[in-house]
């Protein structure tokens, strides 16, 4: 039998690569992982984790405002961006250390340099070292798109840079309307920046439930975010320490920063994949089968580099399934049907399963249950923000096949509802579940009255007025 230096060489120590490496090592494999930037990958270093810390920071602004109606006098509040950045950096460094320690403890050797594929069973490191491996796993993630060339594109930042700006921008223009663009729009507005979102289309969050898309645009506008729909940035010009942003409708916007959040591209350029003949999709993602295997039998890929569902828990699951299947003797593959996800805007969105539009496109006959209410907290805080909830039920078997929420704690509710949906809960199961009162979540188990999408929603529904 051919001898290899290692059983598994993982390229990329992000969410998918770290999980795969640790599980494979646990199954007795000799594993090396190469990381060219920082262990932990996008999620830990410049994605989910620092972003959520920023979201927490921004939410204090609303909490301070809401507190007055409950009798509090909150005076002299002041936000200090450098403090947030320094504390965030400390936490990210701690997490990076913990990831490294866990890999060490699992017996995985971490090589802190870039690696590329040289042959179907050989990886070459930046220092020229060649390492042979029975299996190579590519878990290199993706990077932000910069879009088409335009004057001054180099003046724009992406999500990579926003986490380390020296100053909170007083004004920022963000191009894009996906979840990353909108989360930053929302949190920067919360921290006090004047935010303008420039978007080529006419609606936010493509792929989300239509009613949620509309509601979010209304809520963000109410919080002072400006939208330029049907527009794109034609050029960025440095002027007097600021940036003049030329919009294609001829308008000029002035801002301290311009952020491009127009999608991400898989990290496959220069990886040597063409040399060994690994198939890529048109946008450069690695094509894999259910087990993560590419068309080259010794090479697998997981996570964002395969551009399937680009979320951390999905990358982790794919890495785990790969390691169990290839090194643990117990093959399984990821179920992509019930993936809960949140958009950490203010208000927050939580969604799981099919949208109404997707379900109808599949020819299903649906019952739609929805409610739109002013949360109990808003009665004293005076906040105008409302909560909207929608359940999509398949008439065929009464199963809840989609849930879409916008309002406080939507993400937390969605995670638990996903458990029920994963085991095939029906609307009758939701109805049989005792309500927890007073909460927003209880609305999900007390929803009555089917709607077609165009029906108005009864006003009375609210946490404060339980159905009796
Ligand atoms: C701003 C932002 C916010 C996000 N928020 C969320 C969220 O709230 N929830 C969520 O689920 N997901 C979120 N995501 C997505 C999430 O971060 C990714 O889906 C996840 O990190 C993908 O994991 P991965 O292992 O595929 O790749 P990554 O985590 O990107 O890891 C890939 C690693 O490979 C390294 N690498 C690349 N090429 C090489 C090479 N040739 N040699 C050595 N190393 C290499 C990279 O440096 C990187 O560390 C967010 C992403 C961004 C950008």
XYZ file of C-alpha atoms and ligand atoms in Angstrom:
521
model
C 0.000 0.000 0.000
C 1.221 3.517 -0.814
C 2.587 5.432 2.213
C 1.530 9.039 2.771
C 2.910 11.671 5.167
C -0.608 12.144 6.585
C -4.026 10.548 6.221
C -5.748 13.910 5.865
C -4.495 17.340 4.861
C -7.044 20.105 5.428
C -6.550 23.441 3.644
C -8.235 26.162 5.710
C -8.804 26.275 9.498
C -12.269 27.840 9.459
C -15.584 26.419 10.611
C -15.644 23.436 8.246
C -11.931 22.637 8.211
C -11.452 22.707 11.985
C -14.429 20.426 12.621
C -13.345 17.976 9.925
C -9.755 17.902 11.200
C -10.740 17.291 14.829
C -13.290 14.577 14.080
C -10.985 12.788 11.640
C -8.163 12.864 14.227
C -10.640 11.451 16.767
C -11.206 8.547 14.397
C -7.457 7.853 14.499
C -6.354 9.680 11.352
C -3.031 11.543 11.182
C -4.121 15.090 10.293
C -2.457 18.370 9.308
C -4.305 21.622 8.684
C -2.885 24.692 6.928
C -4.138 28.209 7.687
C -2.811 31.275 5.850
C -4.496 33.929 8.007
C -5.933 33.193 11.453
C -7.234 29.955 12.960
C -11.018 30.117 13.327
C -11.736 31.377 9.825
C -14.244 33.936 8.665
C -16.910 33.294 11.292
C -14.649 33.769 14.287
C -12.216 36.365 12.983
C -14.277 38.606 10.664
C -17.795 37.244 10.397
C -20.539 35.986 12.714
C -18.835 36.475 16.061
C -17.429 40.034 15.839
C -20.558 41.066 13.950
C -22.837 39.828 16.739
C -20.688 41.694 19.279
C -21.239 44.858 17.229
C -24.968 44.100 17.091
C -25.072 43.907 20.896
C -23.236 47.228 21.073
C -25.742 48.883 18.754
C -28.795 47.565 20.596
C -27.952 49.538 23.723
C -29.033 52.684 21.893
C -32.612 51.374 21.659
C -32.529 50.007 25.178
C -31.547 53.427 26.538
C -34.384 55.043 24.582
C -36.896 52.383 25.642
C -35.941 52.664 29.311
C -37.569 56.084 29.806
C -41.108 54.717 29.558
C -40.275 52.330 32.411
C -39.202 55.146 34.688
C -35.489 55.248 34.045
C -33.564 58.411 33.426
C -30.586 57.517 31.322
C -28.236 60.461 31.028
C -24.801 61.120 29.633
C -24.547 58.021 27.454
C -21.592 58.127 25.096
C -20.343 55.501 22.717
C -16.614 54.894 22.270
C -15.747 52.938 19.106
C -12.059 52.264 20.042
C -13.223 50.572 23.274
C -15.559 48.301 21.335
C -12.822 47.441 18.814
C -10.219 46.735 21.515
C -12.586 44.521 23.538
C -13.746 42.717 20.404
C -10.113 42.096 19.388
C -9.374 40.640 22.821
C -12.300 38.246 22.596
C -11.446 37.184 19.032
C -7.817 36.534 20.059
C -9.103 34.418 22.965
C -11.327 32.407 20.648
C -8.541 31.962 18.126
C -6.351 30.623 20.931
C -9.097 28.225 22.037
C -9.464 26.880 18.492
C -5.696 26.328 18.290
C -5.632 24.577 21.680
C -8.523 22.304 20.709
C -6.753 21.314 17.515
C -3.540 20.588 19.474
C -5.460 18.530 22.017
C -7.069 16.540 19.227
C -3.610 15.724 17.893
C -3.994 17.838 14.745
C -0.858 19.624 13.544
C -1.512 23.225 12.477
C 0.736 24.676 9.779
C 0.425 28.461 9.697
C 0.983 29.130 6.027
C -0.770 29.009 2.673
C -1.175 25.607 1.043
C -2.084 24.686 -2.517
C -2.824 21.425 -4.264
C 0.120 20.130 -6.300
C -1.049 16.629 -7.229
C -4.132 14.572 -6.345
C -2.324 13.395 -3.190
C 0.197 16.187 -2.662
C -0.098 19.628 -1.077
C 2.598 22.297 -1.385
C 3.122 24.815 1.409
C 4.207 28.431 0.904
C 7.732 27.565 2.119
C 8.002 24.941 -0.632
C 7.469 21.879 1.573
C 5.520 19.088 -0.114
C 3.207 16.977 2.025
C 1.596 13.811 0.702
C -1.885 12.941 1.944
C -4.264 10.044 1.349
C -7.119 12.570 1.384
C -7.058 16.344 0.825
C -9.951 18.438 2.160
C -10.422 21.918 0.755
C -12.143 24.197 3.257
C -10.851 27.570 2.088
C -14.104 29.541 2.422
C -14.768 32.678 0.381
C -14.005 36.394 0.169
C -16.068 39.540 -0.463
C -16.794 40.475 -4.082
C -15.519 43.845 -5.223
C -17.894 44.046 -8.189
C -17.093 45.602 -11.523
C -14.158 47.918 -11.871
C -15.041 51.585 -11.319
C -13.158 54.775 -10.515
C -12.083 54.784 -6.889
C -13.013 51.189 -6.132
C -9.848 50.937 -4.034
C -11.367 53.545 -1.692
C -14.177 51.173 -0.724
C -14.032 48.746 2.172
C -15.712 45.355 2.635
C -16.779 43.350 5.670
C -13.105 42.395 6.057
C -12.056 45.942 6.922
C -15.116 47.220 8.744
C -14.210 45.336 11.896
C -11.033 47.348 12.341
C -11.832 50.903 11.275
C -9.987 53.477 13.361
C -13.160 55.587 13.696
C -16.888 54.987 13.560
C -17.927 56.630 10.263
C -20.281 59.567 10.693
C -21.796 58.673 7.340
C -21.481 55.465 5.351
C -22.809 54.298 1.996
C -23.351 50.544 1.784
C -23.899 48.854 -1.541
C -25.882 45.606 -1.342
C -29.103 44.306 0.159
C -28.144 40.858 1.424
C -27.958 39.996 5.092
C -24.388 41.245 5.581
C -25.142 44.653 4.000
C -28.299 45.088 6.078
C -26.849 43.888 9.360
C -24.073 46.464 9.064
C -26.528 49.136 7.915
C -28.650 48.454 10.970
C -25.895 48.213 13.546
C -23.964 51.241 12.270
C -27.173 53.264 12.315
C -27.727 52.054 15.883
C -24.267 53.299 16.815
C -25.080 56.708 15.366
C -23.840 56.641 11.749
C -25.886 58.109 8.924
C -26.438 55.138 6.626
C -27.476 55.013 2.976
C -28.060 51.633 1.351
C -27.610 51.561 -2.425
C -29.230 48.590 -4.113
C -29.686 47.687 -7.752
C -33.001 45.928 -7.128
C -36.183 47.230 -5.560
C -36.430 44.900 -2.540
C -34.127 43.783 0.249
C -32.993 40.249 1.116
C -33.558 38.257 -2.055
C -34.767 34.734 -1.288
C -36.531 35.655 1.958
C -40.304 35.638 2.456
C -41.856 38.574 0.592
C -43.739 39.948 3.594
C -40.586 39.868 5.710
C -38.685 41.699 2.962
C -41.257 44.461 2.840
C -41.519 44.752 6.618
C -37.758 45.005 7.096
C -37.482 47.848 4.577
C -40.224 49.755 6.441
C -38.628 49.145 9.838
C -35.127 50.173 8.729
C -36.473 53.300 7.023
C -38.310 54.158 10.250
C -34.950 53.980 12.041
C -33.492 56.586 9.699
C -31.704 54.435 7.137
C -31.951 55.876 3.607
C -32.407 53.596 0.619
C -31.467 54.229 -2.989
C -33.277 51.441 -4.854
C -32.693 50.705 -8.512
C -29.298 52.340 -8.131
C -25.634 51.440 -8.145
C -22.347 53.173 -7.410
C -20.569 54.487 -10.522
C -17.483 55.882 -8.841
C -15.905 56.937 -5.556
C -13.799 60.107 -5.307
C -11.674 61.258 -2.368
C -12.576 64.860 -1.496
C -11.400 66.774 1.534
C -10.901 63.723 3.740
C -14.313 62.315 2.787
C -15.666 60.318 -0.131
C -17.961 61.537 -2.846
C -20.039 58.643 -4.099
C -21.429 59.025 -7.594
C -24.703 57.104 -8.000
C -25.805 56.010 -11.470
C -28.851 58.286 -11.292
C -26.432 61.248 -11.308
C -26.687 61.989 -7.588
C -23.647 62.470 -5.362
C -23.632 61.181 -1.787
C -20.955 62.181 0.716
C -19.655 59.694 3.251
C -16.665 58.799 5.389
C -16.703 55.188 4.240
C -18.167 53.196 1.370
C -18.771 49.504 2.005
C -19.321 46.969 -0.759
C -21.418 44.028 0.445
C -22.445 42.531 -2.851
C -21.840 38.848 -2.287
C -18.898 36.542 -1.776
C -16.735 34.429 -4.078
C -15.315 30.989 -3.214
C -11.557 30.924 -2.531
C -10.394 28.684 -5.350
C -8.117 30.992 -7.354
C -4.480 29.898 -7.360
C -5.247 26.761 -5.344
C -3.849 24.423 -8.014
C -7.232 22.842 -8.704
C -6.898 23.268 -12.468
C -3.648 21.268 -12.327
C -5.406 18.230 -10.906
C -8.645 18.719 -12.848
C -11.100 19.442 -9.989
C -14.400 20.625 -11.488
C -15.618 24.094 -10.567
C -18.953 25.809 -11.136
C -19.180 28.981 -13.224
C -18.607 31.193 -10.175
C -15.547 29.216 -9.108
C -17.149 27.006 -6.417
C -15.954 23.424 -6.079
C -18.480 20.875 -7.316
C -19.030 18.045 -4.835
C -21.398 15.132 -4.311
C -23.448 14.469 -1.150
C -20.368 13.253 0.695
C -18.293 16.336 -0.204
C -16.244 14.385 -2.755
C -15.025 16.160 -5.896
C -14.521 14.446 -9.249
C -10.943 13.662 -8.095
C -11.413 10.733 -5.667
C -8.735 11.841 -3.155
C -9.994 15.450 -2.940
C -13.019 16.615 -0.938
C -14.429 20.055 -0.164
C -16.767 21.492 2.487
C -18.156 24.871 3.480
C -18.371 28.171 1.610
C -15.864 27.048 -1.028
C -18.633 24.774 -2.354
C -21.145 27.679 -2.316
C -24.165 25.628 -1.253
C -25.586 27.150 1.939
C -22.976 29.597 3.188
C -23.496 29.483 6.927
C -21.205 28.396 9.745
C -23.361 25.595 11.182
C -23.700 24.143 7.682
C -19.919 24.211 7.107
C -19.415 22.550 10.507
C -21.981 19.842 9.729
C -20.440 19.206 6.313
C -16.982 18.885 7.903
C -18.319 16.462 10.502
C -20.198 14.344 7.943
C -17.080 14.196 5.765
C -14.857 13.054 8.663
C -17.304 10.412 9.932
C -17.905 9.143 6.415
C -14.302 8.963 5.232
C -12.446 8.187 8.482
C -15.079 6.919 10.918
C -16.667 4.161 8.868
C -20.149 5.630 9.442
C -21.202 7.551 6.327
C -23.913 10.181 6.546
C -24.743 13.346 4.670
C -26.120 16.717 5.640
C -29.862 17.383 5.487
C -30.335 20.848 3.989
C -34.137 20.921 4.406
C -34.510 22.607 7.768
C -31.838 25.296 8.204
C -32.735 27.986 10.716
C -31.112 31.331 10.118
C -31.294 34.849 11.499
C -30.625 38.308 10.169
C -29.360 40.392 13.066
C -30.875 43.654 11.984
C -32.960 45.785 14.332
C -35.580 44.323 14.368
C -34.210 40.845 13.957
C -35.397 38.264 11.439
C -35.621 34.536 12.077
C -36.528 32.128 9.329
C -36.601 28.377 8.782
C -37.962 26.172 6.022
C -39.734 27.263 2.864
C -40.962 30.734 2.085
C -44.564 31.047 0.934
C -43.290 31.755 -2.583
C -41.028 28.684 -2.633
C -43.791 26.440 -1.289
C -46.291 27.692 -3.876
C -43.724 27.258 -6.658
C -43.551 23.586 -5.637
C -47.288 23.340 -6.319
C -48.210 22.788 -2.653
C -51.601 23.826 -1.307
C -50.990 25.943 1.739
C -52.581 27.301 4.854
C -50.903 30.504 5.963
C -51.150 31.648 9.567
C -49.865 35.042 10.523
C -49.998 37.689 13.179
C -48.767 41.250 13.457
C -48.673 42.791 16.907
C -47.206 45.433 19.099
C -45.071 43.641 21.703
C -45.890 44.209 25.381
C -42.585 46.014 25.946
C -43.523 48.581 23.287
C -46.655 49.605 25.190
C -44.541 51.425 27.793
C -41.416 52.117 25.768
C -43.435 53.813 23.062
C -41.462 52.028 20.353
C -43.342 51.880 17.055
C -41.692 48.588 16.113
C -44.100 45.668 15.606
C -43.595 41.922 15.503
C -44.718 39.892 12.501
C -44.968 36.083 12.450
C -45.955 33.732 9.698
C -46.349 29.960 9.582
C -46.563 28.113 6.274
C -48.530 24.866 6.606
C -48.876 22.170 3.963
C -52.589 21.330 3.615
C -51.678 17.781 2.565
C -50.469 16.669 6.002
C -50.810 19.776 8.220
C -47.015 19.983 8.583
C -45.392 23.314 9.341
C -42.969 23.713 6.443
C -41.918 27.322 6.932
C -41.703 29.890 9.704
C -40.798 33.551 9.226
C -40.493 36.044 12.045
C -39.436 39.629 12.402
C -39.222 41.156 15.855
C -37.332 40.893 19.126
C -35.707 37.486 19.766
C -36.776 36.169 16.356
C -33.496 34.272 15.975
C -33.752 32.562 19.363
C -37.358 31.506 18.679
C -36.414 30.178 15.266
C -33.725 27.862 16.609
C -36.240 26.046 18.808
C -39.035 26.012 16.252
C -36.541 24.286 13.936
C -36.391 21.361 16.389
C -40.143 20.911 16.046
C -40.041 21.267 12.269
C -37.177 18.809 12.052
C -39.325 16.105 13.608
C -42.217 16.971 11.292
C -44.406 18.968 13.679
C -47.892 19.759 12.381
C -49.941 22.872 13.019
C -52.004 20.694 15.385
C -48.809 19.931 17.341
C -48.089 23.660 17.635
C -51.703 24.224 18.802
C -51.461 21.435 21.394
C -48.358 23.045 22.898
C -49.056 25.082 26.035
C -48.313 28.777 25.653
C -45.659 30.496 27.774
C -47.180 33.754 28.881
C -46.413 36.602 28.557
C -44.001 36.157 25.683
C -43.863 36.837 21.975
C -43.154 33.171 21.288
C -46.576 32.149 22.643
C -48.116 33.694 19.551
C -46.630 30.817 17.573
C -48.741 28.273 19.448
C -51.907 30.349 19.562
C -52.157 31.323 15.886
C -55.725 30.975 14.669
C -57.431 31.746 11.422
C -55.969 30.934 8.062
C -55.059 33.710 5.694
C -54.391 33.974 2.071
C -51.354 36.217 1.707
C -53.406 39.253 0.818
C -55.732 39.051 3.845
C -55.358 41.839 6.382
C -54.175 40.688 9.781
C -56.334 41.318 12.848
C -54.980 44.241 14.877
C -55.837 42.940 18.332
C -53.254 40.206 18.470
C -50.589 41.043 21.069
C -48.608 39.491 23.881
C -50.589 41.716 26.186
C -53.905 40.287 25.093
C -53.696 36.488 25.105
C -56.399 34.610 23.241
C -58.901 33.516 25.889
C -19.581 39.541 7.828
C -20.044 38.112 7.880
C -21.015 37.753 8.785
C -21.449 36.436 8.850
N -22.419 36.119 9.757
C -22.844 34.843 9.848
C -23.817 34.477 10.810
O -24.318 35.316 11.556
N -24.196 33.183 10.891
C -23.657 32.224 10.060
O -24.018 31.049 10.188
N -22.725 32.541 9.128
C -22.312 33.821 9.009
N -21.353 34.141 8.080
C -20.866 33.090 7.157
C -19.794 32.227 7.816
O -18.764 33.040 8.298
C -19.265 31.225 6.802
O -20.343 30.506 6.254
C -18.283 30.234 7.439
O -17.208 30.900 8.031
C -17.787 29.246 6.384
O -16.832 28.380 6.939
P -15.733 27.721 6.021
O -15.009 26.747 6.885
O -16.328 27.229 4.777
O -14.763 28.911 5.587
P -14.016 30.011 6.441
O -14.540 30.135 7.797
O -14.006 31.217 5.575
O -12.542 29.440 6.587
C -11.678 29.308 5.499
C -10.257 29.476 5.988
O -9.356 29.038 4.979
C -8.222 29.892 4.972
N -7.593 29.748 3.665
C -8.101 30.107 2.453
N -7.268 29.715 1.485
C -6.198 29.095 2.082
C -5.026 28.462 1.600
N -4.777 28.356 0.305
N -4.157 27.950 2.502
C -4.397 28.046 3.830
N -5.512 28.620 4.338
C -6.403 29.122 3.477
C -8.827 31.260 5.241
O -7.852 32.155 5.733
C -9.891 30.920 6.283
O -9.386 31.011 7.595
C -20.884 35.457 7.984
C -19.893 35.818 7.062
C -19.485 37.134 7.004
C -18.434 37.520 6.008
